[in-house]
C-alpha positions as protocol buffer text, in pm:
chain_id: "A"
residue {
  index: 1
  type: UNK
  ca { x: 2744 y: 2540 z: 3912 }
}
residue {
  index: 2
  type: UNK
  ca { x: 2960 y: 2716 z: 3653 }
}
residue {
  index: 3
  type: UNK
  ca { x: 2860 y: 2886 z: 3329 }
}
residue {
  index: 4
  type: UNK
  ca { x: 2695 y: 2639 z: 3097 }
}
residue {
  index: 5
  type: UNK
  ca { x: 2755 y: 2343 z: 3330 }
}
residue {
  index: 6
  type: UNK
  ca { x: 2524 y: 2179 z: 3582 }
}
residue {
  index: 7
  type: UNK
  ca { x: 2710 y: 1944 z: 3814 }
}
residue {
  index: 8
  type: UNK
  ca { x: 2478 y: 1667 z: 3927 }
}
residue {
  index: 9
  type: UNK
  ca { x: 2552 y: 1394 z: 4182 }
}
residue {
  index: 10
  type: UNK
  ca { x: 2450 y: 1045 z: 4075 }
}
residue {
  index: 11
  type: UNK
  ca { x: 2542 y: 793 z: 4342 }
}
residue {
  index: 12
  type: UNK
  ca { x: 2901 y: 878 z: 4438 }
}
residue {
  index: 13
  type: UNK
  ca { x: 2991 y: 1027 z: 4101 }
}
residue {
  index: 14
  type: UNK
  ca { x: 2965 y: 1380 z: 3968 }
}
residue {
  index: 15
  type: UNK
  ca { x: 2855 y: 1455 z: 3614 }
}
residue {
  index: 16
  type: UNK
  ca { x: 2898 y: 1783 z: 3428 }
}
residue {
  index: 17
  type: UNK
  ca { x: 2567 y: 1800 z: 3241 }
}
residue {
  index: 18
  type: UNK
  ca { x: 2512 y: 2034 z: 2944 }
}
residue {
  index: 19
  type: UNK
  ca { x: 2304 y: 2348 z: 3006 }
}
residue {
  index: 20
  type: UNK
  ca { x: 2154 y: 2585 z: 2752 }
}
residue {
  index: 21
  type: UNK
  ca { x: 1995 y: 2928 z: 2761 }
}
residue {
  index: 22
  type: UNK
  ca { x: 1743 y: 2970 z: 2482 }
}
residue {
  index: 23
  type: UNK
  ca { x: 1428 y: 3174 z: 2451 }
}
residue {
  index: 24
  type: UNK
  ca { x: 1257 y: 2859 z: 2326 }
}
residue {
  index: 25
  type: UNK
  ca { x: 1336 y: 2489 z: 2317 }
}
residue {
  index: 26
  type: UNK
  ca { x: 1571 y: 2396 z: 2030 }
}
residue {
  index: 27
  type: UNK
  ca { x: 1576 y: 2014 z: 1999 }
}
residue {
  index: 28
  type: UNK
  ca { x: 1844 y: 2008 z: 1728 }
}
residue {
  index: 29
  type: UNK
  ca { x: 2096 y: 2155 z: 1972 }
}
residue {
  index: 30
  type: UNK
  ca { x: 1976 y: 2030 z: 2309 }
}
residue {
  index: 31
  type: UNK
  ca { x: 1907 y: 1667 z: 2221 }
}
residue {
  index: 32
  type: UNK
  ca { x: 2234 y: 1619 z: 2034 }
}
residue {
  index: 33
  type: UNK
  ca { x: 2427 y: 1769 z: 2325 }
}
residue {
  index: 34
  type: UNK
  ca { x: 2258 y: 1535 z: 2573 }
}
residue {
  index: 35
  type: UNK
  ca { x: 2327 y: 1226 z: 2365 }
}
residue {
  index: 36
  type: UNK
  ca { x: 2693 y: 1319 z: 2329 }
}
residue {
  index: 37
  type: UNK
  ca { x: 2710 y: 1374 z: 2706 }
}
residue {
  index: 38
  type: UNK
  ca { x: 2546 y: 1036 z: 2779 }
}
residue {
  index: 39
  type: UNK
  ca { x: 2804 y: 872 z: 2551 }
}
residue {
  index: 40
  type: UNK
  ca { x: 3099 y: 1044 z: 2717 }
}
residue {
  index: 41
  type: UNK
  ca { x: 2977 y: 931 z: 3060 }
}
residue {
  index: 42
  type: UNK
  ca { x: 2956 y: 571 z: 2937 }
}
residue {
  index: 43
  type: UNK
  ca { x: 2595 y: 546 z: 3054 }
}
residue {
  index: 44
  type: UNK
  ca { x: 2499 y: 293 z: 2785 }
}
residue {
  index: 45
  type: UNK
  ca { x: 2782 y: 48 z: 2846 }
}
residue {
  index: 46
  type: UNK
  ca { x: 2727 y: -270 z: 3050 }
}
residue {
  index: 47
  type: UNK
  ca { x: 2829 y: -206 z: 3410 }
}
residue {
  index: 48
  type: UNK
  ca { x: 2763 y: -422 z: 3713 }
}
residue {
  index: 49
  type: UNK
  ca { x: 2639 y: -257 z: 4032 }
}
residue {
  index: 50
  type: UNK
  ca { x: 2642 y: 85 z: 3870 }
}
residue {
  index: 51
  type: UNK
  ca { x: 2598 y: 376 z: 4108 }
}
residue {
  index: 52
  type: UNK
  ca { x: 2330 y: 522 z: 3880 }
}
residue {
  index: 53
  type: UNK
  ca { x: 2094 y: 227 z: 3943 }
}
residue {
  index: 54
  type: UNK
  ca { x: 1802 y: 314 z: 4167 }
}
residue {
  index: 55
  type: UNK
  ca { x: 1723 y: -48 z: 4258 }
}
residue {
  index: 56
  type: UNK
  ca { x: 1981 y: -314 z: 4337 }
}
residue {
  index: 57
  type: UNK
  ca { x: 1908 y: -669 z: 4225 }
}
residue {
  index: 58
  type: UNK
  ca { x: 2099 y: -992 z: 4182 }
}
residue {
  index: 59
  type: UNK
  ca { x: 1937 y: -1060 z: 3845 }
}
residue {
  index: 60
  type: UNK
  ca { x: 2266 y: -1031 z: 3656 }
}
residue {
  index: 61
  type: UNK
  ca { x: 2310 y: -935 z: 3292 }
}
residue {
  index: 62
  type: UNK
  ca { x: 2054 y: -837 z: 3031 }
}
residue {
  index: 63
  type: UNK
  ca { x: 2150 y: -852 z: 2663 }
}
residue {
  index: 64
  type: UNK
  ca { x: 1942 y: -756 z: 2363 }
}
residue {
  index: 65
  type: UNK
  ca { x: 2016 y: -731 z: 1993 }
}
residue {
  index: 66
  type: UNK
  ca { x: 1876 y: -449 z: 1784 }
}
residue {
  index: 67
  type: UNK
  ca { x: 1731 y: -604 z: 1465 }
}
residue {
  index: 68
  type: UNK
  ca { x: 1991 y: -474 z: 1217 }
}
residue {
  index: 69
  type: UNK
  ca { x: 1848 y: -235 z: 956 }
}
residue {
  index: 70
  type: UNK
  ca { x: 1956 y: -287 z: 595 }
}
residue {
  index: 71
  type: UNK
  ca { x: 2260 y: -78 z: 509 }
}
residue {
  index: 72
  type: UNK
  ca { x: 2104 y: -2 z: 169 }
}
residue {
  index: 73
  type: UNK
  ca { x: 1835 y: 223 z: 314 }
}
residue {
  index: 74
  type: UNK
  ca { x: 1760 y: 480 z: 581 }
}
residue {
  index: 75
  type: UNK
  ca { x: 1554 y: 448 z: 896 }
}
residue {
  index: 76
  type: UNK
  ca { x: 1176 y: 489 z: 877 }
}
residue {
  index: 77
  type: UNK
  ca { x: 884 y: 499 z: 1123 }
}
residue {
  index: 78
  type: UNK
  ca { x: 895 y: 120 z: 1170 }
}
residue {
  index: 79
  type: UNK
  ca { x: 1256 y: 142 z: 1289 }
}
residue {
  index: 80
  type: UNK
  ca { x: 1159 y: 429 z: 1521 }
}
residue {
  index: 81
  type: UNK
  ca { x: 888 y: 212 z: 1679 }
}
residue {
  index: 82
  type: UNK
  ca { x: 1128 y: -79 z: 1738 }
}
residue {
  index: 83
  type: UNK
  ca { x: 1392 y: 156 z: 1881 }
}
residue {
  index: 84
  type: UNK
  ca { x: 1138 y: 315 z: 2118 }
}
residue {
  index: 85
  type: UNK
  ca { x: 1015 y: -19 z: 2253 }
}
residue {
  index: 86
  type: UNK
  ca { x: 1362 y: -169 z: 2294 }
}
residue {
  index: 87
  type: UNK
  ca { x: 1497 y: 151 z: 2448 }
}
residue {
  index: 88
  type: UNK
  ca { x: 1223 y: 144 z: 2713 }
}
residue {
  index: 89
  type: UNK
  ca { x: 1312 y: -220 z: 2791 }
}
residue {
  index: 90
  type: UNK
  ca { x: 1687 y: -143 z: 2810 }
}
residue {
  index: 91
  type: UNK
  ca { x: 1639 y: 159 z: 3038 }
}
residue {
  index: 92
  type: UNK
  ca { x: 1393 y: -27 z: 3261 }
}
residue {
  index: 93
  type: UNK
  ca { x: 1646 y: -307 z: 3310 }
}
residue {
  index: 94
  type: UNK
  ca { x: 1921 y: -55 z: 3391 }
}
residue {
  index: 95
  type: UNK
  ca { x: 1698 y: 109 z: 3652 }
}
residue {
  index: 96
  type: UNK
  ca { x: 1646 y: -234 z: 3805 }
}
residue {
  index: 97
  type: UNK
  ca { x: 2019 y: -281 z: 3857 }
}
residue {
  index: 98
  type: UNK
  ca { x: 2099 y: -508 z: 3565 }
}
residue {
  index: 99
  type: UNK
  ca { x: 2410 y: -479 z: 3351 }
}
residue {
  index: 100
  type: UNK
  ca { x: 2256 y: -402 z: 3011 }
}
residue {
  index: 101
  type: UNK
  ca { x: 2421 y: -464 z: 2676 }
}
residue {
  index: 102
  type: UNK
  ca { x: 2194 y: -345 z: 2393 }
}
residue {
  index: 103
  type: UNK
  ca { x: 2386 y: -428 z: 2076 }
}
residue {
  index: 104
  type: UNK
  ca { x: 2350 y: -221 z: 1756 }
}
residue {
  index: 105
  type: UNK
  ca { x: 2442 y: -321 z: 1402 }
}
residue {
  index: 106
  type: UNK
  ca { x: 2356 y: -309 z: 1035 }
}
residue {
  index: 107
  type: UNK
  ca { x: 2271 y: -587 z: 790 }
}
residue {
  index: 108
  type: UNK
  ca { x: 2448 y: -614 z: 454 }
}
residue {
  index: 109
  type: UNK
  ca { x: 2116 y: -714 z: 289 }
}
residue {
  index: 110
  type: UNK
  ca { x: 2291 y: -958 z: 53 }
}
residue {
  index: 111
  type: UNK
  ca { x: 2147 y: -939 z: -296 }
}
residue {
  index: 112
  type: UNK
  ca { x: 1992 y: -598 z: -233 }
}
residue {
  index: 113
  type: UNK
  ca { x: 2329 y: -442 z: -144 }
}
residue {
  index: 114
  type: UNK
  ca { x: 2500 y: -607 z: -440 }
}
residue {
  index: 115
  type: UNK
  ca { x: 2230 y: -474 z: -673 }
}
residue {
  index: 116
  type: UNK
  ca { x: 2252 y: -119 z: -539 }
}
residue {
  index: 117
  type: UNK
  ca { x: 2631 y: -108 z: -561 }
}
residue {
  index: 118
  type: UNK
  ca { x: 2635 y: -266 z: -910 }
}
residue {
  index: 119
  type: UNK
  ca { x: 2385 y: -12 z: -1043 }
}
residue {
  index: 120
  type: UNK
  ca { x: 2584 y: 275 z: -897 }
}
residue {
  index: 121
  type: UNK
  ca { x: 2907 y: 136 z: -1042 }
}
residue {
  index: 122
  type: UNK
  ca { x: 2748 y: 107 z: -1387 }
}
residue {
  index: 123
  type: UNK
  ca { x: 2600 y: 455 z: -1367 }
}
residue {
  index: 124
  type: UNK
  ca { x: 2918 y: 627 z: -1248 }
}
residue {
  index: 125
  type: UNK
  ca { x: 3188 y: 439 z: -1441 }
}
residue {
  index: 126
  type: UNK
  ca { x: 3016 y: 216 z: -1696 }
}
residue {
  index: 127
  type: UNK
  ca { x: 3186 y: -88 z: -1538 }
}
residue {
  index: 128
  type: UNK
  ca { x: 3049 y: -411 z: -1392 }
}
residue {
  index: 129
  type: UNK
  ca { x: 3157 y: -609 z: -1087 }
}
residue {
  index: 130
  type: UNK
  ca { x: 3334 y: -850 z: -1320 }
}
residue {
  index: 131
  type: UNK
  ca { x: 3557 y: -564 z: -1439 }
}
residue {
  index: 132
  type: UNK
  ca { x: 3664 y: -497 z: -1080 }
}
residue {
  index: 133
  type: UNK
  ca { x: 3711 y: -856 z: -970 }
}
residue {
  index: 134
  type: UNK
  ca { x: 3598 y: -1000 z: -636 }
}
residue {
  index: 135
  type: UNK
  ca { x: 3834 y: -798 z: -415 }
}
residue {
  index: 136
  type: UNK
  ca { x: 3774 y: -471 z: -599 }
}
residue {
  index: 137
  type: UNK
  ca { x: 3398 y: -513 z: -581 }
}
residue {
  index: 138
  type: UNK
  ca { x: 3410 y: -603 z: -209 }
}
residue {
  index: 139
  type: UNK
  ca { x: 3615 y: -288 z: -145 }
}
residue {
  index: 140
  type: UNK
  ca { x: 3341 y: -89 z: -320 }
}
residue {
  index: 141
  type: UNK
  ca { x: 3075 y: -258 z: -106 }
}
residue {
  index: 142
  type: UNK
  ca { x: 3264 y: -164 z: 212 }
}
residue {
  index: 143
  type: UNK
  ca { x: 3298 y: 194 z: 92 }
}
residue {
  index: 144
  type: UNK
  ca { x: 2920 y: 208 z: 36 }
}
residue {
  index: 145
  type: UNK
  ca { x: 2861 y: 58 z: 380 }
}
residue {
  index: 146
  type: UNK
  ca { x: 3080 y: 320 z: 548 }
}
residue {
  index: 147
  type: UNK
  ca { x: 2890 y: 610 z: 391 }
}
residue {
  index: 148
  type: UNK
  ca { x: 2537 y: 470 z: 436 }
}
residue {
  index: 149
  type: UNK
  ca { x: 2601 y: 286 z: 764 }
}
residue {
  index: 150
  type: UNK
  ca { x: 2715 y: 612 z: 921 }
}
residue {
  index: 151
  type: UNK
  ca { x: 2387 y: 774 z: 815 }
}
residue {
  index: 152
  type: UNK
  ca { x: 2188 y: 499 z: 988 }
}
residue {
  index: 153
  type: UNK
  ca { x: 2403 y: 535 z: 1301 }
}
residue {
  index: 154
  type: UNK
  ca { x: 2345 y: 911 z: 1310 }
}
residue {
  index: 155
  type: UNK
  ca { x: 1969 y: 860 z: 1273 }
}
residue {
  index: 156
  type: UNK
  ca { x: 1969 y: 603 z: 1555 }
}
residue {
  index: 157
  type: UNK
  ca { x: 2160 y: 838 z: 1783 }
}
residue {
  index: 158
  type: UNK
  ca { x: 1926 y: 1122 z: 1689 }
}
residue {
  index: 159
  type: UNK
  ca { x: 1628 y: 941 z: 1841 }
}
residue {
  index: 160
  type: UNK
  ca { x: 1824 y: 892 z: 2166 }
}
residue {
  index: 161
  type: UNK
  ca { x: 1853 y: 511 z: 2165 }
}
residue {
  index: 162
  type: UNK
  ca { x: 2067 y: 395 z: 2459 }
}
residue {
  index: 163
  type: UNK
  ca { x: 2276 y: 144 z: 2261 }
}
residue {
  index: 164
  type: UNK
  ca { x: 2622 y: 18 z: 2351 }
}
residue {
  index: 165
  type: UNK
  ca { x: 2812 y: 147 z: 2045 }
}
residue {
  index: 166
  type: UNK
  ca { x: 3130 y: -30 z: 2156 }
}
residue {
  index: 167
  type: UNK
  ca { x: 2957 y: -354 z: 2048 }
}
residue {
  index: 168
  type: UNK
  ca { x: 2844 y: -227 z: 1706 }
}
residue {
  index: 169
  type: UNK
  ca { x: 2871 y: -483 z: 1425 }
}
residue {
  index: 170
  type: UNK
  ca { x: 2808 y: -527 z: 1053 }
}
residue {
  index: 171
  type: UNK
  ca { x: 2689 y: -865 z: 922 }
}
residue {
  index: 172
  type: UNK
  ca { x: 2981 y: -877 z: 676 }
}
residue {
  index: 173
  type: UNK
  ca { x: 3240 y: -838 z: 953 }
}
residue {
  index: 174
  type: UNK
  ca { x: 3502 y: -1114 z: 944 }
}
residue {
  index: 175
  type: UNK
  ca { x: 3379 y: -1277 z: 1267 }
}
residue {
  index: 176
  type: UNK
  ca { x: 3013 y: -1284 z: 1163 }
}
residue {
  index: 177
  type: UNK
  ca { x: 3094 y: -1406 z: 811 }
}
residue {
  index: 178
  type: UNK
  ca { x: 3304 y: -1691 z: 950 }
}
residue {
  index: 179
  type: UNK
  ca { x: 3027 y: -1788 z: 1192 }
}
residue {
  index: 180
  type: UNK
  ca { x: 2775 y: -1810 z: 906 }
}
residue {
  index: 181
  type: UNK
  ca { x: 3015 y: -2020 z: 695 }
}
residue {
  index: 182
  type: UNK
  ca { x: 3079 y: -2254 z: 987 }
}
residue {
  index: 183
  type: UNK
  ca { x: 2705 y: -2296 z: 1045 }
}
residue {
  index: 184
  type: UNK
  ca { x: 2633 y: -2382 z: 680 }
}
residue {
  index: 185
  type: UNK
  ca { x: 2926 y: -2625 z: 664 }
}
residue {
  index: 186
  type: UNK
  ca { x: 2791 y: -2808 z: 971 }
}
residue {
  index: 187
  type: UNK
  ca { x: 2442 y: -2817 z: 821 }
}
residue {
  index: 188
  type: UNK
  ca { x: 2584 y: -2953 z: 494 }
}
residue {
  index: 189
  type: UNK
  ca { x: 2798 y: -3213 z: 670 }
}
residue {
  index: 190
  type: UNK
  ca { x: 2492 y: -3328 z: 866 }
}
residue {
  index: 191
  type: UNK
  ca { x: 2289 y: -3363 z: 546 }
}
residue {
  index: 192
  type: UNK
  ca { x: 2044 y: -3092 z: 648 }
}
residue {
  index: 193
  type: UNK
  ca { x: 2115 y: -2865 z: 348 }
}
residue {
  index: 194
  type: UNK
  ca { x: 2225 y: -2953 z: -4 }
}
residue {
  index: 195
  type: UNK
  ca { x: 2294 y: -2802 z: -345 }
}
residue {
  index: 196
  type: UNK
  ca { x: 2094 y: -2905 z: -648 }
}
residue {
  index: 197
  type: UNK
  ca { x: 1969 y: -2775 z: -981 }
}
residue {
  index: 198
  type: UNK
  ca { x: 1591 y: -2756 z: -963 }
}
residue {
  index: 199
  type: UNK
  ca { x: 1292 y: -2562 z: -1093 }
}
């Protein structure tokens, strides 16, 4: 043990865990340090036959998708409940020897995001999306996503959710957008969806 470091053996590996000396518990410092440490150790990434597993099984992989919160808002108590339940499931599967991939992401919220960005554009510059053109407006949407999506990510990390951030996605990513287009084209070609003017 050295100053500020507690070396712990987990399986055949050694981890330098953060240590603190406070008169009283300070969650803002301690919890953020632990999460950063977990991330650096790669403890939330899928890994077969990990030395940290207490029980070895042949049950293979376990994947789970976090329902993506809307990028237009911030997390609330409902999100915290979902995160708590899914985190317990992810950690339980890891302890049972499974390779766990818990995938995080954010949803672009379609019309809601467009409305929020349009109102902000009008308020700040007096312009509309038509003034910017499609590409210019999409650039503005991505800028909004970067600022607000990061806030959601920080909140999710703050509650200690053991997500695999290497797999993080946004529903407007090129791959996801193409997948949605392909699905709707197939549905249209099969006569399962159609366009019409109706009341």
